[in-house]
């Protein structure tokens, strides 16, 4: 141990010994002195906060004590004692600083600290206020990737809201629970939660709760392939948010519509909506959502052949996710980074990044994300001639998509498996599963998926010697890929068709570039 470390150790030891030698009553008074001194230095005690769960549109403004609020709460505890097991606190000063510390942690994206502080504050509260503190703890746990803990806290909050008869807060908590169950593969439960949330929003006359219900229902509908209904709901949320002057909600609705436009092949509309959404998010400082939609925009850039722009946009998204501690979103962005790495020839980096993304999705309980990454990793293995591993992961991905109920992703994964079957000579299986994939693509309106798998089907037909049918499938599939602007997919499918035609001893199909 060097001299400086030895000095620090001795100083800490002596300080602790001096503290322990103080009589309990003296310690209490000393903590009171420390509390008063810190408050004096920091501009005085902040004013009381409004009750949690009230109708106030904005959180209380930051205060000069906020950065030290957790320390001030501890001095308050040690200066006046703890809290009762239930009911109101004996120490309102501690409750005040716990509340401010929780808000400060949440504002600064310290999700673990925020969760702990909201939960600690809940012991000072009762009824709907206690429920709201637990709901916020649940939100922080979810942001930190702890889905099971978030669900447990939401259930506790819901019981308190019901007991207190607070329909608006119950509706909001049910929306969060619906989103959580959808994400973790229990779509059947989400619908019931949303039905009840909608009833409560209507009975309480809360326009904000009604918009929340519609937004979550839109997300569920999109995952289930009901794109028309999802678009109608998001358009409704967008108009209502604009009318109410809720710029953040407007930005989220625009971003959600952008993702829907992209997935249904409306590239120009998607890019415009992404631009509007990101401008609003930057203006309002809503960085969590900004990172999410930058990630999606990077995918659009990659699809339309703008790889350099895709990479720079994705790096911005990853930086935000990591800064804010968003594990789930980091997993999704890493999966997209792996795709770019593979396409640029960084195969070892791509596999490592896929594995990192898969570990994150499993850790946070994001079963939809896990299934998508399994499918991407399977396609990676297929490209690397690791056929047995590729087929196993495709089957795992497909099974998980079916459990989750995500028809759009199920169709995509069936198409990927059909391509593997074609490449390994199992043409009957390839034709069967490719046709099933096309049915799902058309059912959910996935134009890009339909275009890719029509082109794959054309190659299957070439290998089966059915050239006229192949020509028609290729003409239709390549036209769709041009329509949706998927330059990358069209180039890849064209190269693959050239090899397939050469192997079959025929000229390139009419209509191919």
GROMACS .gro file of C-alpha atoms in nm:
model
  513
    1UNK     CA    1   0.000   0.000   0.000
    2UNK     CA    2   0.147   0.340  -0.096
    3UNK     CA    3   0.159   0.632   0.146
    4UNK     CA    4  -0.143   0.812  -0.001
    5UNK     CA    5  -0.364   0.502   0.016
    6UNK     CA    6  -0.251   0.435   0.371
    7UNK     CA    7  -0.339   0.792   0.471
    8UNK     CA    8  -0.686   0.769   0.314
    9UNK     CA    9  -0.748   0.435   0.487
   10UNK     CA   10  -0.640   0.567   0.829
   11UNK     CA   11  -0.846   0.883   0.783
   12UNK     CA   12  -1.160   0.683   0.698
   13UNK     CA   13  -1.101   0.447   0.988
   14UNK     CA   14  -1.054   0.730   1.239
   15UNK     CA   15  -1.356   0.917   1.104
   16UNK     CA   16  -1.576   0.609   1.143
   17UNK     CA   17  -1.441   0.547   1.494
   18UNK     CA   18  -1.515   0.907   1.593
   19UNK     CA   19  -1.867   0.873   1.457
   20UNK     CA   20  -1.927   0.551   1.651
   21UNK     CA   21  -1.806   0.716   1.974
   22UNK     CA   22  -2.082   0.976   1.952
   23UNK     CA   23  -2.386   0.910   2.170
   24UNK     CA   24  -2.698   0.821   1.964
   25UNK     CA   25  -2.869   1.148   2.055
   26UNK     CA   26  -2.562   1.346   1.950
   27UNK     CA   27  -2.550   1.162   1.616
   28UNK     CA   28  -2.911   1.254   1.550
   29UNK     CA   29  -2.838   1.622   1.622
   30UNK     CA   30  -2.524   1.614   1.403
   31UNK     CA   31  -2.723   1.480   1.108
   32UNK     CA   32  -2.975   1.757   1.165
   33UNK     CA   33  -2.692   2.012   1.158
   34UNK     CA   34  -2.555   1.856   0.837
   35UNK     CA   35  -2.900   1.867   0.676
   36UNK     CA   36  -2.951   2.233   0.768
   37UNK     CA   37  -2.600   2.329   0.653
   38UNK     CA   38  -2.640   2.158   0.315
   39UNK     CA   39  -2.981   2.315   0.260
   40UNK     CA   40  -2.838   2.658   0.341
   41UNK     CA   41  -2.550   2.610   0.096
   42UNK     CA   42  -2.781   2.477  -0.177
   43UNK     CA   43  -3.033   2.761  -0.172
   44UNK     CA   44  -3.277   2.639   0.089
   45UNK     CA   45  -3.529   2.361   0.117
   46UNK     CA   46  -3.737   2.314  -0.200
   47UNK     CA   47  -4.113   2.375  -0.185
   48UNK     CA   48  -4.352   2.081  -0.132
   49UNK     CA   49  -4.425   1.874  -0.441
   50UNK     CA   50  -4.776   1.815  -0.578
   51UNK     CA   51  -4.924   1.471  -0.506
   52UNK     CA   52  -4.805   1.190  -0.731
   53UNK     CA   53  -5.051   1.094  -1.001
   54UNK     CA   54  -5.223   1.431  -1.015
   55UNK     CA   55  -5.342   1.597  -1.333
   56UNK     CA   56  -5.044   1.833  -1.359
   57UNK     CA   57  -4.910   1.828  -1.716
   58UNK     CA   58  -4.548   1.882  -1.619
   59UNK     CA   59  -4.318   1.748  -1.351
   60UNK     CA   60  -4.197   1.993  -1.087
   61UNK     CA   61  -3.913   2.214  -1.205
   62UNK     CA   62  -3.558   2.108  -1.111
   63UNK     CA   63  -3.418   2.253  -0.788
   64UNK     CA   64  -3.062   2.329  -0.676
   65UNK     CA   65  -3.082   2.050  -0.415
   66UNK     CA   66  -3.173   1.777  -0.665
   67UNK     CA   67  -2.822   1.647  -0.730
   68UNK     CA   68  -2.778   1.600  -0.353
   69UNK     CA   69  -3.136   1.495  -0.276
   70UNK     CA   70  -3.053   1.131  -0.200
   71UNK     CA   71  -2.782   1.236   0.047
   72UNK     CA   72  -3.019   1.490   0.203
   73UNK     CA   73  -3.284   1.219   0.240
   74UNK     CA   74  -3.035   1.002   0.429
   75UNK     CA   75  -2.943   1.287   0.664
   76UNK     CA   76  -3.314   1.342   0.723
   77UNK     CA   77  -3.359   0.974   0.805
   78UNK     CA   78  -3.071   0.971   1.051
   79UNK     CA   79  -3.170   1.303   1.208
   80UNK     CA   80  -3.534   1.221   1.281
   81UNK     CA   81  -3.580   0.843   1.246
   82UNK     CA   82  -3.736   0.619   0.984
   83UNK     CA   83  -4.086   0.572   0.848
   84UNK     CA   84  -4.393   0.396   0.970
   85UNK     CA   85  -4.471   0.059   0.820
   86UNK     CA   86  -4.780   0.209   0.657
   87UNK     CA   87  -4.956   0.540   0.626
   88UNK     CA   88  -4.794   0.881   0.630
   89UNK     CA   89  -4.426   0.929   0.712
   90UNK     CA   90  -4.301   1.058   1.042
   91UNK     CA   91  -4.037   1.238   0.843
   92UNK     CA   92  -4.187   1.445   0.558
   93UNK     CA   93  -3.845   1.598   0.487
   94UNK     CA   94  -3.707   1.258   0.397
   95UNK     CA   95  -4.009   1.188   0.175
   96UNK     CA   96  -3.960   1.522  -0.002
   97UNK     CA   97  -3.597   1.449  -0.081
   98UNK     CA   98  -3.665   1.088  -0.183
   99UNK     CA   99  -3.923   1.220  -0.429
  100UNK     CA  100  -3.681   1.476  -0.570
  101UNK     CA  101  -3.399   1.219  -0.585
  102UNK     CA  102  -3.622   0.977  -0.778
  103UNK     CA  103  -3.722   1.247  -1.027
  104UNK     CA  104  -3.359   1.353  -1.067
  105UNK     CA  105  -3.245   0.995  -1.131
  106UNK     CA  106  -3.525   0.944  -1.386
  107UNK     CA  107  -3.443   1.271  -1.566
  108UNK     CA  108  -3.080   1.162  -1.592
  109UNK     CA  109  -3.162   0.808  -1.711
  110UNK     CA  110  -3.018   0.639  -1.400
  111UNK     CA  111  -3.282   0.369  -1.424
  112UNK     CA  112  -3.156   0.140  -1.146
  113UNK     CA  113  -3.136   0.429  -0.899
  114UNK     CA  114  -3.474   0.564  -1.007
  115UNK     CA  115  -3.639   0.226  -0.956
  116UNK     CA  116  -3.493   0.190  -0.606
  117UNK     CA  117  -3.585   0.545  -0.505
  118UNK     CA  118  -3.944   0.528  -0.633
  119UNK     CA  119  -3.989   0.202  -0.447
  120UNK     CA  120  -3.840   0.349  -0.129
  121UNK     CA  121  -4.069   0.651  -0.158
  122UNK     CA  122  -4.372   0.423  -0.189
  123UNK     CA  123  -4.333   0.320   0.177
  124UNK     CA  124  -4.419   0.678   0.276
  125UNK     CA  125  -4.735   0.686   0.067
  126UNK     CA  126  -5.079   0.528   0.055
  127UNK     CA  127  -5.356   0.469  -0.198
  128UNK     CA  128  -5.323   0.598  -0.553
  129UNK     CA  129  -5.006   0.796  -0.468
  130UNK     CA  130  -4.836   0.477  -0.352
  131UNK     CA  131  -4.954   0.307  -0.670
  132UNK     CA  132  -4.812   0.585  -0.887
  133UNK     CA  133  -4.476   0.561  -0.712
  134UNK     CA  134  -4.472   0.186  -0.784
  135UNK     CA  135  -4.581   0.245  -1.145
  136UNK     CA  136  -4.285   0.476  -1.193
  137UNK     CA  137  -4.059   0.216  -1.031
  138UNK     CA  138  -4.196  -0.035  -1.283
  139UNK     CA  139  -4.123   0.201  -1.573
  140UNK     CA  140  -3.763   0.247  -1.453
  141UNK     CA  141  -3.721  -0.131  -1.413
  142UNK     CA  142  -3.849  -0.181  -1.767
  143UNK     CA  143  -3.608   0.080  -1.904
  144UNK     CA  144  -3.327  -0.102  -1.724
  145UNK     CA  145  -3.432  -0.425  -1.897
  146UNK     CA  146  -3.582  -0.599  -1.593
  147UNK     CA  147  -3.916  -0.703  -1.742
  148UNK     CA  148  -4.020  -0.947  -1.468
  149UNK     CA  149  -3.963  -0.687  -1.197
  150UNK     CA  150  -4.149  -0.425  -1.401
  151UNK     CA  151  -4.448  -0.655  -1.436
  152UNK     CA  152  -4.451  -0.731  -1.064
  153UNK     CA  153  -4.449  -0.362  -0.973
  154UNK     CA  154  -4.726  -0.287  -1.225
  155UNK     CA  155  -4.946  -0.555  -1.071
  156UNK     CA  156  -4.890  -0.400  -0.726
  157UNK     CA  157  -4.972  -0.054  -0.861
  158UNK     CA  158  -5.288  -0.176  -1.034
  159UNK     CA  159  -5.420  -0.327  -0.711
  160UNK     CA  160  -5.375   0.009  -0.537
  161UNK     CA  161  -5.538   0.207  -0.820
  162UNK     CA  162  -5.839  -0.025  -0.817
  163UNK     CA  163  -5.873  -0.001  -0.441
  164UNK     CA  164  -5.855   0.379  -0.461
  165UNK     CA  165  -6.098   0.394  -0.755
  166UNK     CA  166  -5.849   0.593  -0.967
  167UNK     CA  167  -5.952   0.498  -1.320
  168UNK     CA  168  -5.713   0.724  -1.513
  169UNK     CA  169  -5.401   0.588  -1.345
  170UNK     CA  170  -5.533   0.233  -1.369
  171UNK     CA  171  -5.581   0.285  -1.744
  172UNK     CA  172  -5.222   0.406  -1.789
  173UNK     CA  173  -5.082   0.115  -1.588
  174UNK     CA  174  -5.288  -0.133  -1.791
  175UNK     CA  175  -5.144   0.017  -2.111
  176UNK     CA  176  -4.792  -0.034  -1.981
  177UNK     CA  177  -4.877  -0.390  -1.879
  178UNK     CA  178  -5.024  -0.458  -2.225
  179UNK     CA  179  -4.707  -0.331  -2.395
  180UNK     CA  180  -4.494  -0.543  -2.164
  181UNK     CA  181  -4.690  -0.863  -2.223
  182UNK     CA  182  -4.684  -0.806  -2.600
  183UNK     CA  183  -4.307  -0.758  -2.593
  184UNK     CA  184  -4.253  -1.073  -2.387
  185UNK     CA  185  -4.459  -1.296  -2.614
  186UNK     CA  186  -4.804  -1.296  -2.453
  187UNK     CA  187  -5.005  -1.107  -2.713
  188UNK     CA  188  -5.331  -1.275  -2.610
  189UNK     CA  189  -5.315  -1.101  -2.271
  190UNK     CA  190  -5.246  -0.758  -2.421
  191UNK     CA  191  -5.587  -0.731  -2.586
  192UNK     CA  192  -5.775  -0.787  -2.261
  193UNK     CA  193  -5.568  -0.529  -2.075
  194UNK     CA  194  -5.628  -0.274  -2.352
  195UNK     CA  195  -6.003  -0.335  -2.358
  196UNK     CA  196  -6.023  -0.258  -1.987
  197UNK     CA  197  -5.786   0.040  -2.023
  198UNK     CA  198  -6.008   0.183  -2.297
  199UNK     CA  199  -6.319   0.151  -2.081
  200UNK     CA  200  -6.147   0.334  -1.796
  201UNK     CA  201  -6.013   0.610  -2.022
  202UNK     CA  202  -6.363   0.669  -2.158
  203UNK     CA  203  -6.531   0.665  -1.816
  204UNK     CA  204  -6.281   0.913  -1.670
  205UNK     CA  205  -6.281   1.142  -1.974
  206UNK     CA  206  -5.900   1.139  -1.992
  207UNK     CA  207  -5.794   1.227  -2.346
  208UNK     CA  208  -5.431   1.150  -2.263
  209UNK     CA  209  -5.520   0.799  -2.139
  210UNK     CA  210  -5.734   0.742  -2.450
  211UNK     CA  211  -5.439   0.834  -2.676
  212UNK     CA  212  -5.215   0.598  -2.480
  213UNK     CA  213  -5.463   0.312  -2.525
  214UNK     CA  214  -5.488   0.380  -2.899
  215UNK     CA  215  -5.109   0.397  -2.941
  216UNK     CA  216  -5.044   0.066  -2.764
  217UNK     CA  217  -5.332  -0.099  -2.950
  218UNK     CA  218  -5.181   0.024  -3.278
  219UNK     CA  219  -4.846  -0.137  -3.191
  220UNK     CA  220  -5.017  -0.466  -3.107
  221UNK     CA  221  -5.214  -0.456  -3.434
  222UNK     CA  222  -4.900  -0.394  -3.637
  223UNK     CA  223  -4.724  -0.692  -3.479
  224UNK     CA  224  -5.029  -0.907  -3.556
  225UNK     CA  225  -5.024  -0.794  -3.920
  226UNK     CA  226  -5.331  -0.569  -3.904
  227UNK     CA  227  -5.163  -0.277  -4.076
  228UNK     CA  228  -5.475  -0.090  -4.186
  229UNK     CA  229  -5.610  -0.080  -3.831
  230UNK     CA  230  -5.267   0.015  -3.693
  231UNK     CA  231  -5.238   0.303  -3.940
  232UNK     CA  232  -5.589   0.426  -3.859
  233UNK     CA  233  -5.514   0.428  -3.487
  234UNK     CA  234  -5.180   0.605  -3.521
  235UNK     CA  235  -5.331   0.869  -3.750
  236UNK     CA  236  -5.598   0.926  -3.485
  237UNK     CA  237  -5.335   0.958  -3.211
  238UNK     CA  238  -5.136   1.199  -3.429
  239UNK     CA  239  -5.432   1.430  -3.490
  240UNK     CA  240  -5.543   1.424  -3.126
  241UNK     CA  241  -5.189   1.494  -3.002
  242UNK     CA  242  -5.153   1.790  -3.239
  243UNK     CA  243  -5.488   1.929  -3.127
  244UNK     CA  244  -5.383   1.895  -2.761
  245UNK     CA  245  -5.039   2.051  -2.825
  246UNK     CA  246  -4.861   1.737  -2.702
  247UNK     CA  247  -4.546   1.754  -2.912
  248UNK     CA  248  -4.381   1.442  -2.772
  249UNK     CA  249  -4.688   1.229  -2.838
  250UNK     CA  250  -4.706   1.378  -3.188
  251UNK     CA  251  -4.342   1.281  -3.248
  252UNK     CA  252  -4.400   0.923  -3.131
  253UNK     CA  253  -4.706   0.886  -3.356
  254UNK     CA  254  -4.507   1.019  -3.653
  255UNK     CA  255  -4.220   0.780  -3.581
  256UNK     CA  256  -4.459   0.486  -3.548
  257UNK     CA  257  -4.625   0.576  -3.877
  258UNK     CA  258  -4.280   0.603  -4.038
  259UNK     CA  259  -4.198   0.247  -3.933
  260UNK     CA  260  -4.535   0.128  -4.068
  261UNK     CA  261  -4.486   0.313  -4.399
  262UNK     CA  262  -4.141   0.157  -4.432
  263UNK     CA  263  -4.263  -0.195  -4.359
  264UNK     CA  264  -4.539  -0.161  -4.620
  265UNK     CA  265  -4.307  -0.028  -4.891
  266UNK     CA  266  -4.387   0.347  -4.878
  267UNK     CA  267  -4.026   0.459  -4.858
  268UNK     CA  268  -4.065   0.829  -4.941
  269UNK     CA  269  -4.352   0.871  -4.694
  270UNK     CA  270  -4.151   0.683  -4.431
  271UNK     CA  271  -3.845   0.903  -4.474
  272UNK     CA  272  -4.055   1.221  -4.447
  273UNK     CA  273  -4.228   1.097  -4.132
  274UNK     CA  274  -3.895   0.996  -3.975
  275UNK     CA  275  -3.760   1.344  -4.046
  276UNK     CA  276  -4.060   1.518  -3.886
  277UNK     CA  277  -4.054   1.287  -3.585
  278UNK     CA  278  -3.682   1.329  -3.519
  279UNK     CA  279  -3.707   1.708  -3.549
  280UNK     CA  280  -3.980   1.715  -3.282
  281UNK     CA  281  -3.788   1.475  -3.059
  282UNK     CA  282  -3.472   1.683  -3.077
  283UNK     CA  283  -3.669   2.001  -3.005
  284UNK     CA  284  -3.836   1.850  -2.697
  285UNK     CA  285  -3.523   1.670  -2.573
  286UNK     CA  286  -3.688   1.328  -2.582
  287UNK     CA  287  -3.365   1.137  -2.635
  288UNK     CA  288  -3.496   0.788  -2.556
  289UNK     CA  289  -3.730   0.796  -2.855
  290UNK     CA  290  -3.476   0.982  -3.070
  291UNK     CA  291  -3.236   0.688  -3.040
  292UNK     CA  292  -3.510   0.439  -3.126
  293UNK     CA  293  -3.616   0.616  -3.445
  294UNK     CA  294  -3.257   0.685  -3.553
  295UNK     CA  295  -3.207   0.308  -3.533
  296UNK     CA  296  -3.511   0.250  -3.756
  297UNK     CA  297  -3.402   0.520  -4.001
  298UNK     CA  298  -3.061   0.354  -4.029
  299UNK     CA  299  -3.239   0.035  -4.137
  300UNK     CA  300  -3.424   0.226  -4.407
  301UNK     CA  301  -3.098   0.379  -4.532
  302UNK     CA  302  -2.938   0.034  -4.544
  303UNK     CA  303  -3.232  -0.111  -4.736
  304UNK     CA  304  -3.214   0.166  -4.997
  305UNK     CA  305  -2.841   0.124  -5.058
  306UNK     CA  306  -2.707   0.415  -4.849
  307UNK     CA  307  -2.473   0.210  -4.631
  308UNK     CA  308  -2.244   0.492  -4.516
  309UNK     CA  309  -2.541   0.699  -4.404
  310UNK     CA  310  -2.690   0.390  -4.240
  311UNK     CA  311  -2.373   0.329  -4.039
  312UNK     CA  312  -2.336   0.689  -3.919
  313UNK     CA  313  -2.705   0.705  -3.822
  314UNK     CA  314  -2.683   0.373  -3.638
  315UNK     CA  315  -2.373   0.489  -3.448
  316UNK     CA  316  -2.569   0.795  -3.329
  317UNK     CA  317  -2.851   0.569  -3.214
  318UNK     CA  318  -2.617   0.334  -3.028
  319UNK     CA  319  -2.445   0.625  -2.854
  320UNK     CA  320  -2.781   0.749  -2.723
  321UNK     CA  321  -2.896   0.402  -2.613
  322UNK     CA  322  -2.574   0.339  -2.422
  323UNK     CA  323  -2.567   0.683  -2.265
  324UNK     CA  324  -2.924   0.640  -2.139
  325UNK     CA  325  -2.875   0.281  -2.025
  326UNK     CA  326  -3.140   0.143  -2.264
  327UNK     CA  327  -3.047  -0.225  -2.278
  328UNK     CA  328  -3.340  -0.343  -2.491
  329UNK     CA  329  -3.283  -0.074  -2.754
  330UNK     CA  330  -2.907  -0.137  -2.746
  331UNK     CA  331  -2.977  -0.501  -2.833
  332UNK     CA  332  -3.186  -0.403  -3.135
  333UNK     CA  333  -2.925  -0.155  -3.259
  334UNK     CA  334  -2.646  -0.411  -3.219
  335UNK     CA  335  -2.842  -0.659  -3.432
  336UNK     CA  336  -2.868  -0.396  -3.706
  337UNK     CA  337  -2.497  -0.318  -3.673
  338UNK     CA  338  -2.418  -0.688  -3.723
  339UNK     CA  339  -2.605  -0.681  -4.055
  340UNK     CA  340  -2.391  -0.388  -4.174
  341UNK     CA  341  -2.072  -0.558  -4.051
  342UNK     CA  342  -2.153  -0.876  -4.240
  343UNK     CA  343  -2.231  -0.693  -4.562
  344UNK     CA  344  -1.900  -0.508  -4.540
  345UNK     CA  345  -1.707  -0.836  -4.497
  346UNK     CA  346  -1.642  -0.810  -4.121
  347UNK     CA  347  -1.765  -1.163  -4.057
  348UNK     CA  348  -1.603  -1.229  -3.719
  349UNK     CA  349  -1.723  -0.892  -3.589
  350UNK     CA  350  -2.073  -0.961  -3.721
  351UNK     CA  351  -2.103  -1.296  -3.542
  352UNK     CA  352  -1.974  -1.146  -3.219
  353UNK     CA  353  -2.218  -0.855  -3.244
  354UNK     CA  354  -2.511  -1.088  -3.316
  355UNK     CA  355  -2.423  -1.287  -3.005
  356UNK     CA  356  -2.409  -0.970  -2.794
  357UNK     CA  357  -2.752  -0.865  -2.922
  358UNK     CA  358  -2.897  -1.211  -2.853
  359UNK     CA  359  -2.762  -1.210  -2.498
  360UNK     CA  360  -2.918  -0.869  -2.429
  361UNK     CA  361  -3.261  -0.967  -2.565
  362UNK     CA  362  -3.263  -1.284  -2.357
  363UNK     CA  363  -3.148  -1.095  -2.049
  364UNK     CA  364  -3.427  -0.836  -2.073
  365UNK     CA  365  -3.695  -1.084  -2.179
  366UNK     CA  366  -3.754  -0.934  -2.525
  367UNK     CA  367  -3.875  -1.247  -2.702
  368UNK     CA  368  -3.963  -1.068  -3.026
  369UNK     CA  369  -3.612  -0.923  -3.046
  370UNK     CA  370  -3.462  -1.261  -2.957
  371UNK     CA  371  -3.655  -1.432  -3.239
  372UNK     CA  372  -3.547  -1.172  -3.495
  373UNK     CA  373  -3.179  -1.197  -3.399
  374UNK     CA  374  -3.195  -1.579  -3.407
  375UNK     CA  375  -3.324  -1.555  -3.763
  376UNK     CA  376  -3.057  -1.303  -3.863
  377UNK     CA  377  -2.783  -1.518  -3.712
  378UNK     CA  378  -2.927  -1.822  -3.893
  379UNK     CA  379  -2.905  -1.638  -4.226
  380UNK     CA  380  -2.548  -1.538  -4.140
  381UNK     CA  381  -2.458  -1.904  -4.079
  382UNK     CA  382  -2.628  -2.001  -4.406
  383UNK     CA  383  -2.412  -1.752  -4.594
  384UNK     CA  384  -2.105  -1.903  -4.425
  385UNK     CA  385  -2.204  -2.260  -4.526
  386UNK     CA  386  -2.275  -2.362  -4.167
  387UNK     CA  387  -2.596  -2.528  -4.281
  388UNK     CA  388  -2.684  -2.741  -3.976
  389UNK     CA  389  -2.646  -2.444  -3.740
  390UNK     CA  390  -2.842  -2.222  -3.977
  391UNK     CA  391  -3.136  -2.461  -4.003
  392UNK     CA  392  -3.152  -2.514  -3.627
  393UNK     CA  393  -3.160  -2.140  -3.557
  394UNK     CA  394  -3.418  -2.075  -3.831
  395UNK     CA  395  -3.645  -2.335  -3.669
  396UNK     CA  396  -3.592  -2.184  -3.322
  397UNK     CA  397  -3.668  -1.837  -3.456
  398UNK     CA  398  -3.981  -1.953  -3.636
  399UNK     CA  399  -4.112  -2.133  -3.327
  400UNK     CA  400  -4.057  -1.826  -3.112
  401UNK     CA  401  -4.230  -1.593  -3.360
  402UNK     CA  402  -4.532  -1.825  -3.350
  403UNK     CA  403  -4.537  -1.817  -2.970
  404UNK     CA  404  -4.518  -1.438  -2.971
  405UNK     CA  405  -4.784  -1.412  -3.243
  406UNK     CA  406  -4.580  -1.185  -3.470
  407UNK     CA  407  -4.717  -1.279  -3.814
  408UNK     CA  408  -4.503  -1.032  -4.004
  409UNK     CA  409  -4.178  -1.168  -3.864
  410UNK     CA  410  -4.306  -1.525  -3.899
  411UNK     CA  411  -4.350  -1.467  -4.271
  412UNK     CA  412  -4.001  -1.318  -4.302
  413UNK     CA  413  -3.848  -1.614  -4.120
  414UNK     CA  414  -4.037  -1.870  -4.330
  415UNK     CA  415  -3.898  -1.701  -4.639
  416UNK     CA  416  -3.545  -1.720  -4.499
  417UNK     CA  417  -3.587  -2.090  -4.424
  418UNK     CA  418  -3.723  -2.146  -4.775
  419UNK     CA  419  -3.410  -1.986  -4.916
  420UNK     CA  420  -3.190  -2.220  -4.710
  421UNK     CA  421  -3.387  -2.520  -4.838
  422UNK     CA  422  -3.339  -2.402  -5.197
  423UNK     CA  423  -2.967  -2.350  -5.154
  424UNK     CA  424  -2.927  -2.700  -5.009
  425UNK     CA  425  -3.128  -2.869  -5.285
  426UNK     CA  426  -3.449  -2.946  -5.093
  427UNK     CA  427  -3.668  -2.797  -5.361
  428UNK     CA  428  -4.003  -2.949  -5.260
  429UNK     CA  429  -3.964  -2.816  -4.905
  430UNK     CA  430  -3.840  -2.485  -5.042
  431UNK     CA  431  -4.145  -2.442  -5.266
  432UNK     CA  432  -4.388  -2.538  -4.990
  433UNK     CA  433  -4.253  -2.300  -4.727
  434UNK     CA  434  -4.193  -2.016  -4.974
  435UNK     CA  435  -4.559  -2.027  -5.080
  436UNK     CA  436  -4.664  -2.023  -4.713
  437UNK     CA  437  -4.441  -1.718  -4.656
  438UNK     CA  438  -4.601  -1.537  -4.951
  439UNK     CA  439  -4.947  -1.596  -4.803
  440UNK     CA  440  -4.837  -1.433  -4.476
  441UNK     CA  441  -4.664  -1.140  -4.651
  442UNK     CA  442  -4.983  -1.062  -4.842
  443UNK     CA  443  -5.196  -1.105  -4.531
  444UNK     CA  444  -4.998  -0.849  -4.329
  445UNK     CA  445  -4.912  -0.617  -4.620
  446UNK     CA  446  -4.536  -0.679  -4.615
  447UNK     CA  447  -4.454  -0.570  -4.970
  448UNK     CA  448  -4.079  -0.596  -4.923
  449UNK     CA  449  -4.108  -0.953  -4.793
  450UNK     CA  450  -4.340  -1.043  -5.081
  451UNK     CA  451  -4.093  -0.906  -5.335
  452UNK     CA  452  -3.794  -1.089  -5.189
  453UNK     CA  453  -3.974  -1.422  -5.165
  454UNK     CA  454  -4.125  -1.397  -5.513
  455UNK     CA  455  -3.768  -1.363  -5.640
  456UNK     CA  456  -3.661  -1.661  -5.430
  457UNK     CA  457  -3.961  -1.854  -5.563
  458UNK     CA  458  -3.847  -1.773  -5.916
  459UNK     CA  459  -3.513  -1.939  -5.842
  460UNK     CA  460  -3.689  -2.245  -5.700
  461UNK     CA  461  -3.895  -2.271  -6.019
  462UNK     CA  462  -3.583  -2.238  -6.236
  463UNK     CA  463  -3.423  -2.526  -6.047
  464UNK     CA  464  -3.744  -2.730  -6.095
  465UNK     CA  465  -3.737  -2.661  -6.471
  466UNK     CA  466  -4.055  -2.448  -6.471
  467UNK     CA  467  -3.903  -2.155  -6.658
  468UNK     CA  468  -4.222  -1.978  -6.771
  469UNK     CA  469  -4.357  -1.970  -6.414
  470UNK     CA  470  -4.016  -1.857  -6.291
  471UNK     CA  471  -4.010  -1.568  -6.537
  472UNK     CA  472  -4.348  -1.443  -6.414
  473UNK     CA  473  -4.249  -1.474  -6.046
  474UNK     CA  474  -3.924  -1.288  -6.109
  475UNK     CA  475  -4.095  -1.011  -6.303
  476UNK     CA  476  -4.346  -0.952  -6.022
  477UNK     CA  477  -4.094  -0.985  -5.738
  478UNK     CA  478  -3.831  -0.756  -5.888
  479UNK     CA  479  -4.099  -0.497  -5.968
  480UNK     CA  480  -4.206  -0.492  -5.603
  481UNK     CA  481  -3.847  -0.450  -5.482
  482UNK     CA  482  -3.803  -0.155  -5.719
  483UNK     CA  483  -4.134  -0.012  -5.598
  484UNK     CA  484  -4.030  -0.024  -5.231
  485UNK     CA  485  -3.678   0.100  -5.309
  486UNK     CA  486  -3.493  -0.204  -5.173
  487UNK     CA  487  -3.180  -0.166  -5.383
  488UNK     CA  488  -2.972  -0.397  -5.162
  489UNK     CA  489  -3.219  -0.687  -5.182
  490UNK     CA  490  -3.268  -0.650  -5.558
  491UNK     CA  491  -2.893  -0.655  -5.623
  492UNK     CA  492  -2.847  -0.963  -5.405
  493UNK     CA  493  -3.140  -1.149  -5.561
  494UNK     CA  494  -3.013  -1.066  -5.912
  495UNK     CA  495  -2.669  -1.211  -5.840
  496UNK     CA  496  -2.829  -1.522  -5.693
  497UNK     CA  497  -3.059  -1.566  -5.995
  498UNK     CA  498  -2.762  -1.539  -6.232
  499UNK     CA  499  -2.594  -1.831  -6.052
  500UNK     CA  500  -2.914  -2.036  -6.049
  501UNK     CA  501  -2.976  -1.981  -6.420
  502UNK     CA  502  -2.615  -2.069  -6.503
  503UNK     CA  503  -2.641  -2.391  -6.301
  504UNK     CA  504  -2.964  -2.478  -6.485
  505UNK     CA  505  -2.799  -2.411  -6.823
  506UNK     CA  506  -3.044  -2.138  -6.925
  507UNK     CA  507  -3.012  -1.771  -7.007
  508UNK     CA  508  -3.090  -1.506  -6.750
  509UNK     CA  509  -3.465  -1.460  -6.710
  510UNK     CA  510  -3.637  -1.181  -6.902
  511UNK     CA  511  -3.683  -0.869  -6.694
  512UNK     CA  512  -3.366  -0.924  -6.488
  513UNK     CA  513  -3.113  -0.640  -6.495
   0.00000   0.00000   0.00000
